[in-house]
Amino acid sequence: MSEPGTAPAKKGHSAAVHLIVFALVVAAPLLLLVGALLYRSVTLEGEQIRQRIDQVLQALVADLDRDMDRRIAILETLSTSPLLLAEDWPAFYAQAKQGLGSRAYLVLVAANGRQVVNTYVPYGEAPKMTGDPATLQRMKEDPRPVISDLFTSLVVRQPVYNISIPVMRGKELRYVMSLGLLPEDLRELLQSENLPPNWTAAIWDGNGITMARTHDQARFLGVAVPKHLMQLQPDKVVRTTNINGEEALIAVGRSHWSNWTIDVSFPAALVDRQLRDSLLFWGATILLMAGLAVGLAFLFGRALTRPLAAATTAAGALGRGQAFTIADSGIREVNAVGEALRRARHDLEQGSAALRRSEEQLRTAADAAQFGAHEYDVVHDRTVRSPQFLRILGADESDAAATFESGLDFVHPDDRDSTRQRKQQILASAGDHYQLEYRIRRRDGQVRWVMDRGQVLRDDGGKPLRVIGVVLDITEIKEAELRQYLLFDELNHRVKNTLAIVQALAQQTLRTRPDPQQFAEAFSDRLASLARAHSLLTNDSWRGAPLRDIVTTALEAFVDEGRPVEIGGDVVMIPATTTITLSLMLHELATNAAKYGALSVGEGRLSIRWSAVDSSSSTAIDLHWQEDNGPPVSPPKDRGFGSRLLAGSARQLGAAFEVDYAPQGLRCRLRFSVPRV
């Protein structure tokens, strides 16, 4: 019975019932979380597959375009052959046959459609007329390189495709030079990505005819793809049926050189199976956890009833300030409660002093770790900031309190809207903990990065009441990350450019100096010049090099030999993107001067002078190369690699390059602009 004057105690449920309900309540969010995580995992894996499809597609498009670039470069090189100009067809046939090898063949067709040379058959046995009249007609209308669709060759007797360029005489189309290639070359290009067995990549021509596939090449070669695949938008992963009628994730891309299409596909059944397996796993987990929670809660509830009742009596006595005794039980946790009750009075006394010490330690830690605390009263729209928080903001005591909107005044304008939206989402969502990163603008105008971490306290209905959090200054961490990303991107870009330059030097030097010893000497000189240019860049973290150092390094070999070289001009910094190209041009001029010009004789003189004019964003440079007292100079009869290197490098710099073959000595003038470093 209840004591007189008190309300009767509300009849509740047993501890076992409460534990069962508690277990189910705790397990339900966990199960939902497991389901959400499984679904998120499947979704992310699907997104990763889509991203991988797009990456593979872009890589294959780039590989195809690079392969076509290389083939066109081969044709353009052959088009400059003196044997072609002299129309010495037997010799030109032998040269092309030797240069192309066995995987490709060259066809030279006159403007009237007559085949002049065909390296697939012995010389003189070529068909009379071209087997690709469409390319010839396109050349007549627009003399540019043409990539044909798949067609059956007159000599190969199987499907092939041509890469063709026009050979002009003035403004007249004289010949069409074509490189005949087999679809097997395209299949090897597709297989270079080493795709897993369940992935498929294919190439169609402009008519939708299959040219190459990673799987079933013989089965699908020459087969038209379904119309709905030809109508897909480029660079977009969609779910549709493939050429086999099976559902798949498919993305298509277009070649820049031709009207061909590349498609990459992944079976949709594998994605569906992952989702189905996740749902089955989630259902089994729900049944197992629910049964386990109910059973264990019932057993433990009965064992807890008596010890908890005794602990409740002792707690009441402690609250009334009365002495109490409590016996130990067979449950260690309940015994710990009893021990805690026995020491409660002592702990309460010690707790006040410990709380004061803890507050002092927290203030010291906040000052040392540069973080500040804040508390937001959601109901009354009021924020209170700690002194450490105000120091991070560069604010004073007048900014210690603020509303939700005024509290965003310190957020950088570019981040303000997204930060406001994210904080509103945090309050509206069911989550308790949050973490944000955004920029702030201090009172003195300085921009800093901060990390805002905290917890949302809610009522029983899930309505937010308060937000308690801390703000840390992470500016140095952000700046370090940015420097690292920039360094990695720049290094990757420079390595690719350098490898491309080395490849071009090797190919061009081999064409002009077929003798191994001459090739080794010329190629070594140019590599040494390239290495010295790289040394200049690394000395200043790849930001650039002084123009004087570039000129001195390019002419270092000739200055060391005591040759008279005069170098002088304004102080100007050359960016890294220009240093290598300019060094190669100077080295080429110096090499020619040492062989044929002023540096080839003792009394010769060389002067390199420049001037620089700065503007708001760039520097205009006017560089003069002047040779005197050397052998008589006359314009070259043939345009060799050196001339092409100088002209191509000038185009790469966007420079005006003038050459004067004056009898008293070569004069060159190079005018270009560079960004201010």
Tab-separated table of C-alpha atoms in Angstrom, residues 90-486:
chain	number	residue	atom	x	y	z
A	90	PRO	CA	59.416	1.148	-107.645
A	91	ALA	CA	61.714	2.858	-105.151
A	92	PHE	CA	58.804	4.455	-103.301
A	93	TYR	CA	57.068	1.029	-103.175
A	94	ALA	CA	60.197	-0.492	-101.584
A	95	GLN	CA	60.516	2.379	-99.100
A	96	ALA	CA	56.861	2.150	-98.004
A	97	LYS	CA	56.957	-1.656	-97.856
A	98	GLN	CA	59.992	-1.608	-95.593
A	99	GLY	CA	58.678	1.174	-93.336
A	100	LEU	CA	55.197	-0.234	-92.733
A	101	GLY	CA	55.963	-3.866	-91.935
A	102	SER	CA	53.432	-6.669	-92.394
A	103	ARG	CA	50.401	-5.507	-90.397
A	104	ALA	CA	49.485	-2.575	-92.659
A	105	TYR	CA	49.765	-1.785	-96.337
A	106	LEU	CA	49.926	1.463	-98.277
A	107	VAL	CA	47.790	2.374	-101.294
A	108	LEU	CA	48.583	5.405	-103.452
A	109	VAL	CA	45.714	6.441	-105.733
A	110	ALA	CA	45.885	9.120	-108.402
A	111	ALA	CA	43.221	11.818	-108.608
A	112	ASN	CA	41.494	9.889	-111.427
A	113	GLY	CA	41.053	6.812	-109.168
A	114	ARG	CA	43.907	4.753	-110.652
A	115	GLN	CA	45.982	2.793	-108.143
A	116	VAL	CA	49.667	3.701	-108.488
A	117	VAL	CA	51.163	1.746	-105.574
A	118	ASN	CA	49.711	-1.046	-103.397
A	119	THR	CA	52.196	-2.655	-100.979
A	120	TYR	CA	49.839	-5.545	-100.150
A	121	VAL	CA	50.643	-7.146	-103.519
A	122	PRO	CA	53.932	-7.296	-105.453
A	123	TYR	CA	54.804	-4.144	-107.328
A	124	GLY	CA	52.956	-3.885	-110.612
A	125	GLU	CA	50.076	-6.204	-109.558
A	126	ALA	CA	47.906	-3.552	-107.924
A	127	PRO	CA	44.264	-3.307	-109.083
A	128	LYS	CA	43.661	-0.708	-111.715
A	129	MET	CA	41.167	1.363	-109.730
A	130	THR	CA	40.649	2.177	-106.080
A	131	GLY	CA	38.378	0.045	-103.932
A	132	ASP	CA	37.462	3.053	-101.768
A	133	PRO	CA	35.986	5.607	-104.207
A	134	ALA	CA	34.048	7.331	-101.399
A	135	THR	CA	37.282	8.526	-99.768
A	136	LEU	CA	38.596	9.831	-103.102
A	137	GLN	CA	35.402	11.798	-103.663
A	138	ARG	CA	35.563	13.281	-100.146
A	139	MET	CA	39.180	14.297	-100.724
A	140	LYS	CA	38.216	16.137	-103.895
A	141	GLU	CA	35.513	18.038	-102.036
A	142	ASP	CA	37.561	18.718	-98.905
A	143	PRO	CA	41.305	17.814	-98.971
A	144	ARG	CA	41.698	16.721	-95.358
A	145	PRO	CA	42.555	13.384	-93.715
A	146	VAL	CA	39.716	10.851	-93.990
A	147	ILE	CA	39.013	7.748	-91.886
A	148	SER	CA	36.887	5.350	-93.934
A	149	ASP	CA	34.130	3.009	-92.771
A	150	LEU	CA	34.523	-0.764	-93.009
A	151	PHE	CA	34.633	-2.090	-96.586
A	152	THR	CA	35.872	-5.198	-98.424
A	153	SER	CA	39.304	-4.709	-99.965
A	154	LEU	CA	39.893	-5.634	-103.628
A	155	VAL	CA	43.242	-7.252	-102.774
A	156	VAL	CA	42.864	-8.396	-99.146
A	157	ARG	CA	39.449	-9.950	-99.903
A	158	GLN	CA	38.206	-9.257	-96.392
A	159	PRO	CA	36.864	-6.273	-94.394
A	160	VAL	CA	39.400	-3.470	-93.914
A	161	TYR	CA	39.413	0.264	-93.276
A	162	ASN	CA	41.584	3.049	-94.623
A	163	ILE	CA	43.271	6.063	-93.044
A	164	SER	CA	43.893	8.492	-95.914
A	165	ILE	CA	45.535	11.868	-96.459
A	166	PRO	CA	45.630	14.111	-99.540
A	167	VAL	CA	48.877	14.683	-101.422
A	168	MET	CA	48.630	18.146	-102.925
A	169	ARG	CA	50.576	19.911	-105.642
A	170	GLY	CA	49.829	23.514	-104.978
A	171	LYS	CA	46.040	23.699	-104.618
A	172	GLU	CA	45.477	20.616	-106.779
A	173	LEU	CA	44.790	17.141	-105.378
A	174	ARG	CA	47.448	14.949	-106.990
A	175	TYR	CA	47.194	11.716	-105.039
A	176	VAL	CA	45.363	10.088	-102.151
A	177	MET	CA	47.672	8.128	-99.858
A	178	SER	CA	45.875	5.507	-97.753
A	179	LEU	CA	46.977	3.163	-94.992
A	180	GLY	CA	45.010	-0.076	-95.205
A	181	LEU	CA	44.391	-1.686	-91.809
A	182	LEU	CA	42.640	-4.808	-90.558
A	183	PRO	CA	39.939	-4.782	-87.841
A	184	GLU	CA	42.234	-6.996	-85.754
A	185	ASP	CA	44.354	-3.883	-85.039
A	186	LEU	CA	41.293	-2.244	-83.479
A	187	ARG	CA	40.560	-5.359	-81.421
A	188	GLU	CA	44.091	-5.256	-79.986
A	189	LEU	CA	43.523	-1.604	-79.091
A	190	LEU	CA	40.332	-2.535	-77.202
A	191	GLN	CA	42.106	-5.380	-75.396
A	192	SER	CA	44.898	-3.030	-74.267
A	193	GLU	CA	42.662	-1.869	-71.388
A	194	ASN	CA	42.687	-5.447	-69.956
A	195	LEU	CA	38.978	-5.388	-69.142
A	196	PRO	CA	37.505	-8.132	-66.902
A	197	PRO	CA	35.818	-11.031	-68.741
A	198	ASN	CA	32.274	-9.729	-68.076
A	199	TRP	CA	33.021	-6.330	-69.647
A	200	THR	CA	32.643	-5.731	-73.387
A	201	ALA	CA	34.042	-2.974	-75.594
A	202	ALA	CA	33.295	-2.524	-79.297
A	203	ILE	CA	33.846	-0.104	-82.187
A	204	TRP	CA	31.273	0.654	-84.933
A	205	ASP	CA	31.810	2.666	-88.080
A	206	GLY	CA	29.638	5.555	-89.256
A	207	ASN	CA	27.081	3.087	-90.704
A	208	GLY	CA	26.711	1.229	-87.414
A	209	ILE	CA	28.696	-1.785	-88.668
A	210	THR	CA	30.719	-3.592	-85.999
A	211	MET	CA	34.466	-3.259	-86.691
A	212	ALA	CA	35.990	-4.741	-83.535
A	213	ARG	CA	34.930	-6.314	-80.203
A	214	THR	CA	36.751	-7.644	-77.182
A	215	HIS	CA	34.545	-10.776	-77.351
A	216	ASP	CA	33.151	-12.745	-80.313
A	217	GLN	CA	35.120	-10.743	-82.903
A	218	ALA	CA	34.556	-13.287	-85.674
A	219	ARG	CA	30.820	-13.559	-84.908
A	220	PHE	CA	29.979	-9.847	-84.902
A	221	LEU	CA	32.481	-8.452	-87.432
A	222	GLY	CA	30.457	-6.664	-90.106
A	223	VAL	CA	27.153	-7.020	-88.171
A	224	ALA	CA	25.032	-3.870	-87.794
A	225	VAL	CA	24.274	-2.774	-84.231
A	226	PRO	CA	20.627	-2.177	-83.211
A	227	LYS	CA	19.210	1.237	-84.079
A	228	HIS	CA	18.568	2.203	-80.450
A	229	LEU	CA	22.293	1.862	-79.688
A	230	MET	CA	23.189	4.222	-82.544
A	231	GLN	CA	20.822	6.815	-81.042
A	232	LEU	CA	22.472	6.841	-77.582
A	233	GLN	CA	23.870	10.133	-76.358
A	234	PRO	CA	27.680	10.162	-76.111
A	235	ASP	CA	29.455	9.986	-72.716
A	236	LYS	CA	26.275	9.009	-70.808
A	237	VAL	CA	25.875	5.627	-69.093
A	238	VAL	CA	22.397	4.176	-69.702
A	239	ARG	CA	20.682	0.873	-69.072
A	240	THR	CA	19.475	-0.756	-72.273
A	241	THR	CA	19.818	-3.932	-74.335
A	242	ASN	CA	23.085	-4.720	-76.099
A	243	ILE	CA	23.663	-6.334	-79.490
A	244	ASN	CA	22.874	-9.749	-77.895
A	245	GLY	CA	19.501	-8.492	-76.619
A	246	GLU	CA	20.705	-8.635	-72.985
A	247	GLU	CA	20.267	-5.754	-70.546
A	248	ALA	CA	23.501	-3.939	-69.758
A	249	LEU	CA	24.935	-0.638	-68.585
A	250	ILE	CA	26.251	0.941	-71.793
A	251	ALA	CA	28.102	4.155	-72.618
A	252	VAL	CA	29.179	5.305	-76.078
A	253	GLY	CA	31.769	7.841	-77.219
A	254	ARG	CA	32.699	9.371	-80.529
A	255	SER	CA	36.137	9.469	-82.126
A	256	HIS	CA	37.423	12.959	-82.865
A	257	TRP	CA	39.103	11.856	-86.105
A	258	SER	CA	36.276	9.838	-87.573
A	259	ASN	CA	32.541	9.229	-87.323
A	260	TRP	CA	33.162	5.941	-85.492
A	261	THR	CA	31.568	5.036	-82.166
A	262	ILE	CA	33.126	3.191	-79.204
A	263	ASP	CA	30.832	1.457	-76.693
A	264	VAL	CA	31.661	-0.059	-73.300
A	265	SER	CA	29.085	-2.261	-71.529
A	266	PHE	CA	28.671	-4.117	-68.237
A	267	PRO	CA	25.964	-6.788	-67.612
A	268	ALA	CA	23.014	-5.329	-65.686
A	269	ALA	CA	22.287	-8.767	-64.216
A	270	LEU	CA	25.385	-8.511	-62.016
A	271	VAL	CA	24.173	-5.201	-60.557
A	272	ASP	CA	20.694	-6.644	-59.919
A	273	ARG	CA	22.185	-9.700	-58.217
A	274	GLN	CA	24.151	-7.535	-55.801
A	275	LEU	CA	20.967	-5.722	-54.744
A	276	ARG	CA	19.043	-8.996	-54.345
A	277	ASP	CA	21.793	-10.552	-52.208
A	278	SER	CA	21.880	-7.473	-49.981
A	279	LEU	CA	18.107	-7.633	-49.392
A	280	LEU	CA	18.275	-11.330	-48.484
A	281	PHE	CA	21.126	-10.687	-46.078
A	282	TRP	CA	19.206	-7.821	-44.471
A	283	GLY	CA	16.068	-9.943	-43.985
A	284	ALA	CA	18.029	-12.762	-42.359
A	285	THR	CA	19.770	-10.277	-40.077
A	286	ILE	CA	16.409	-8.819	-38.935
A	287	LEU	CA	15.022	-12.227	-37.975
A	288	LEU	CA	18.171	-13.301	-36.190
A	289	MET	CA	18.650	-10.121	-34.179
A	290	ALA	CA	14.964	-9.835	-33.223
A	291	GLY	CA	14.814	-13.401	-31.910
A	292	LEU	CA	18.090	-13.086	-30.073
A	293	ALA	CA	17.111	-9.741	-28.481
A	294	VAL	CA	13.746	-11.006	-27.193
A	295	GLY	CA	15.143	-14.228	-25.774
A	296	LEU	CA	18.097	-12.691	-23.993
A	297	ALA	CA	16.060	-9.766	-22.659
A	298	PHE	CA	13.539	-12.140	-21.069
A	299	LEU	CA	16.231	-14.225	-19.347
A	300	PHE	CA	18.237	-11.278	-18.091
A	301	GLY	CA	15.114	-9.411	-16.962
A	302	ARG	CA	14.193	-12.099	-14.473
A	303	ALA	CA	17.731	-12.188	-13.057
A	304	LEU	CA	17.759	-8.424	-12.580
A	305	THR	CA	14.441	-7.962	-10.811
A	306	ARG	CA	15.482	-8.644	-7.199
A	307	PRO	CA	18.898	-6.929	-7.193
A	308	LEU	CA	17.377	-3.881	-8.913
A	309	ALA	CA	14.640	-3.678	-6.268
A	310	ALA	CA	17.254	-3.666	-3.517
A	311	ALA	CA	19.259	-1.018	-5.342
A	312	THR	CA	16.105	1.093	-5.704
A	313	THR	CA	15.511	0.966	-1.927
A	314	ALA	CA	19.111	1.967	-1.239
A	315	ALA	CA	18.879	4.847	-3.703
A	316	GLY	CA	15.766	6.142	-1.950
A	317	ALA	CA	17.567	6.069	1.398
A	318	LEU	CA	20.499	7.944	-0.137
A	319	GLY	CA	18.159	10.573	-1.461
A	320	ARG	CA	16.632	11.047	2.003
A	321	GLY	CA	20.053	11.159	3.639
A	322	GLN	CA	19.462	7.945	5.575
A	323	ALA	CA	21.834	5.082	6.208
A	324	PHE	CA	21.277	1.988	4.149
A	325	THR	CA	22.656	-1.486	3.618
A	326	ILE	CA	22.688	-3.388	0.387
A	327	ALA	CA	23.765	-6.994	-0.071
A	328	ASP	CA	25.838	-8.189	-2.971
A	329	SER	CA	24.178	-10.251	-5.663
A	330	GLY	CA	25.360	-12.607	-8.313
A	331	ILE	CA	25.374	-9.818	-10.923
A	332	ARG	CA	28.555	-7.789	-11.055
A	333	GLU	CA	26.936	-4.734	-12.575
A	334	VAL	CA	24.284	-4.576	-9.836
A	335	ASN	CA	27.039	-4.960	-7.238
A	336	ALA	CA	28.772	-2.045	-8.906
A	337	VAL	CA	25.579	-0.009	-8.518
A	338	GLY	CA	25.547	-0.855	-4.818
A	339	GLU	CA	29.150	0.164	-4.434
A	340	ALA	CA	28.407	3.353	-6.327
A	341	LEU	CA	25.526	4.147	-3.993
A	342	ARG	CA	27.750	3.563	-0.971
A	343	ARG	CA	30.317	5.966	-2.327
A	344	ALA	CA	27.813	8.434	-3.751
A	345	ARG	CA	27.964	10.912	-0.894
A	346	HIS	CA	31.760	10.944	-0.989
A	347	ASP	CA	31.767	11.225	-4.766
A	348	LEU	CA	29.303	14.101	-4.714
A	349	GLU	CA	31.596	16.065	-2.476
A	350	GLN	CA	34.639	15.257	-4.563
A	351	GLY	CA	32.738	15.893	-7.799
A	352	SER	CA	32.273	19.592	-7.254
A	353	ALA	CA	35.994	20.145	-6.875
A	354	ALA	CA	36.751	17.902	-9.853
A	355	LEU	CA	34.248	19.816	-11.978
A	356	ARG	CA	35.998	23.078	-11.277
A	357	ARG	CA	39.361	21.550	-12.195
A	358	SER	CA	37.890	20.049	-15.381
A	359	GLU	CA	36.540	23.405	-16.506
A	360	GLU	CA	39.953	24.968	-16.039
A	361	GLN	CA	41.630	22.151	-17.979
A	362	LEU	CA	39.085	22.527	-20.796
A	363	ARG	CA	39.840	26.231	-21.111
A	364	THR	CA	43.587	25.504	-21.198
A	365	ALA	CA	43.133	22.770	-23.824
A	366	ALA	CA	40.985	25.055	-25.978
A	367	ASP	CA	43.658	27.742	-25.926
A	368	ALA	CA	46.445	25.265	-26.758
A	369	ALA	CA	44.562	23.378	-29.489
A	370	GLN	CA	43.027	26.528	-31.019
A	371	PHE	CA	39.420	25.427	-30.827
A	372	GLY	CA	36.411	27.298	-29.551
A	373	ALA	CA	33.077	26.128	-28.221
A	374	HIS	CA	29.601	27.339	-29.140
A	375	GLU	CA	26.057	26.514	-28.048
A	376	TYR	CA	22.937	27.280	-30.065
A	377	ASP	CA	19.492	27.490	-28.417
A	378	VAL	CA	17.228	26.368	-31.241
A	379	VAL	CA	13.988	27.310	-29.508
A	380	HIS	CA	15.032	30.916	-28.798
A	381	ASP	CA	17.360	31.292	-31.832
A	382	ARG	CA	20.351	32.310	-29.733
A	383	THR	CA	24.016	31.358	-30.072
A	384	VAL	CA	26.634	31.757	-27.324
A	385	ARG	CA	30.342	31.637	-28.259
A	386	SER	CA	33.348	31.002	-26.054
A	387	PRO	CA	36.267	33.457	-25.878
A	388	GLN	CA	38.417	30.996	-27.844
A	389	PHE	CA	35.771	30.948	-30.601
A	390	LEU	CA	35.800	34.756	-30.726
A	391	ARG	CA	39.594	34.751	-31.133
A	392	ILE	CA	39.303	32.375	-34.108
A	393	LEU	CA	36.762	34.751	-35.660
A	394	GLY	CA	38.887	37.785	-34.856
A	395	ALA	CA	35.852	39.211	-33.024
A	396	ASP	CA	35.339	40.863	-29.647
A	397	GLU	CA	32.932	40.359	-26.757
A	398	SER	CA	30.141	42.164	-28.605
A	399	ASP	CA	29.908	39.160	-30.937
A	400	ALA	CA	29.676	36.607	-28.119
A	401	ALA	CA	25.921	36.200	-28.723
A	402	ALA	CA	24.183	36.012	-32.096
A	403	THR	CA	21.137	34.648	-33.915
A	404	PHE	CA	21.269	31.877	-36.508
A	405	GLU	CA	21.460	34.295	-39.443
A	406	SER	CA	23.801	36.820	-37.837
A	407	GLY	CA	26.047	33.959	-36.820
A	408	LEU	CA	26.612	33.286	-40.536
A	409	ASP	CA	28.051	36.770	-41.127
A	410	PHE	CA	31.544	35.434	-40.468
A	411	VAL	CA	31.159	32.642	-43.059
A	412	HIS	CA	32.856	33.407	-46.370
A	413	PRO	CA	30.298	34.687	-48.942
A	414	ASP	CA	31.103	31.825	-51.335
A	415	ASP	CA	30.371	29.236	-48.608
A	416	ARG	CA	27.523	31.035	-46.806
A	417	ASP	CA	24.552	29.628	-48.708
A	418	SER	CA	25.796	26.035	-48.656
A	419	THR	CA	26.694	26.303	-44.934
A	420	ARG	CA	23.248	27.732	-44.098
A	421	GLN	CA	21.559	24.944	-46.054
A	422	ARG	CA	23.704	22.233	-44.437
A	423	LYS	CA	23.031	23.495	-40.902
A	424	GLN	CA	19.308	23.637	-41.603
A	425	GLN	CA	19.481	20.059	-42.887
A	426	ILE	CA	21.285	18.992	-39.701
A	427	LEU	CA	18.511	20.464	-37.563
A	428	ALA	CA	15.796	18.890	-39.732
A	429	SER	CA	17.378	15.444	-39.963
A	430	ALA	CA	17.302	12.696	-37.362
A	431	GLY	CA	21.051	12.618	-36.862
A	432	ASP	CA	22.715	13.811	-33.680
A	433	HIS	CA	26.355	14.358	-34.614
A	434	TYR	CA	27.618	16.498	-37.464
A	435	GLN	CA	30.848	17.798	-38.983
A	436	LEU	CA	31.265	20.716	-41.402
A	437	GLU	CA	34.194	22.430	-43.096
A	438	TYR	CA	33.916	25.949	-44.472
A	439	ARG	CA	35.786	29.222	-44.775
A	440	ILE	CA	35.357	32.264	-42.524
A	441	ARG	CA	36.308	35.882	-43.070
A	442	ARG	CA	37.704	37.515	-39.939
A	443	ARG	CA	37.156	41.132	-38.967
A	444	ASP	CA	40.611	41.993	-40.369
A	445	GLY	CA	39.661	40.492	-43.770
A	446	GLN	CA	41.775	37.355	-43.377
A	447	VAL	CA	40.200	34.148	-44.777
A	448	ARG	CA	40.599	30.988	-42.674
A	449	TRP	CA	39.356	27.394	-42.918
A	450	VAL	CA	37.516	25.922	-39.906
A	451	MET	CA	36.053	22.534	-38.962
A	452	ASP	CA	32.718	22.750	-37.126
A	453	ARG	CA	31.878	19.566	-35.167
A	454	GLY	CA	29.068	19.087	-32.694
A	455	GLN	CA	25.963	17.320	-31.470
A	456	VAL	CA	22.249	18.119	-31.703
A	457	LEU	CA	20.244	17.579	-28.502
A	458	ARG	CA	16.567	16.773	-29.137
A	459	ASP	CA	13.414	16.206	-27.126
A	460	ASP	CA	11.555	12.917	-27.021
A	461	GLY	CA	9.756	13.788	-30.248
A	462	GLY	CA	13.015	14.364	-32.122
A	463	LYS	CA	12.625	18.160	-32.170
A	464	PRO	CA	16.015	19.915	-31.882
A	465	LEU	CA	16.513	21.868	-28.653
A	466	ARG	CA	20.192	22.758	-28.522
A	467	VAL	CA	23.327	22.378	-30.611
A	468	ILE	CA	26.642	22.094	-28.799
A	469	GLY	CA	29.854	22.079	-30.807
A	470	VAL	CA	33.425	23.184	-31.260
A	471	VAL	CA	35.190	25.008	-34.106
A	472	LEU	CA	38.837	24.221	-34.990
A	473	ASP	CA	41.124	26.301	-37.199
A	474	ILE	CA	42.317	23.923	-39.969
A	475	THR	CA	43.737	26.530	-42.355
A	476	GLU	CA	47.260	25.076	-42.342
A	477	ILE	CA	45.951	21.576	-43.076
A	478	LYS	CA	43.887	22.843	-46.032
A	479	GLU	CA	46.796	24.817	-47.451
A	480	ALA	CA	49.085	21.783	-47.180
A	481	GLU	CA	46.514	19.612	-48.995
A	482	LEU	CA	46.184	22.187	-51.769
A	483	ARG	CA	49.941	22.423	-52.246
A	484	GLN	CA	50.200	18.644	-52.431
A	485	TYR	CA	47.413	18.322	-55.026
A	486	LEU	CA	48.901	21.088	-57.169
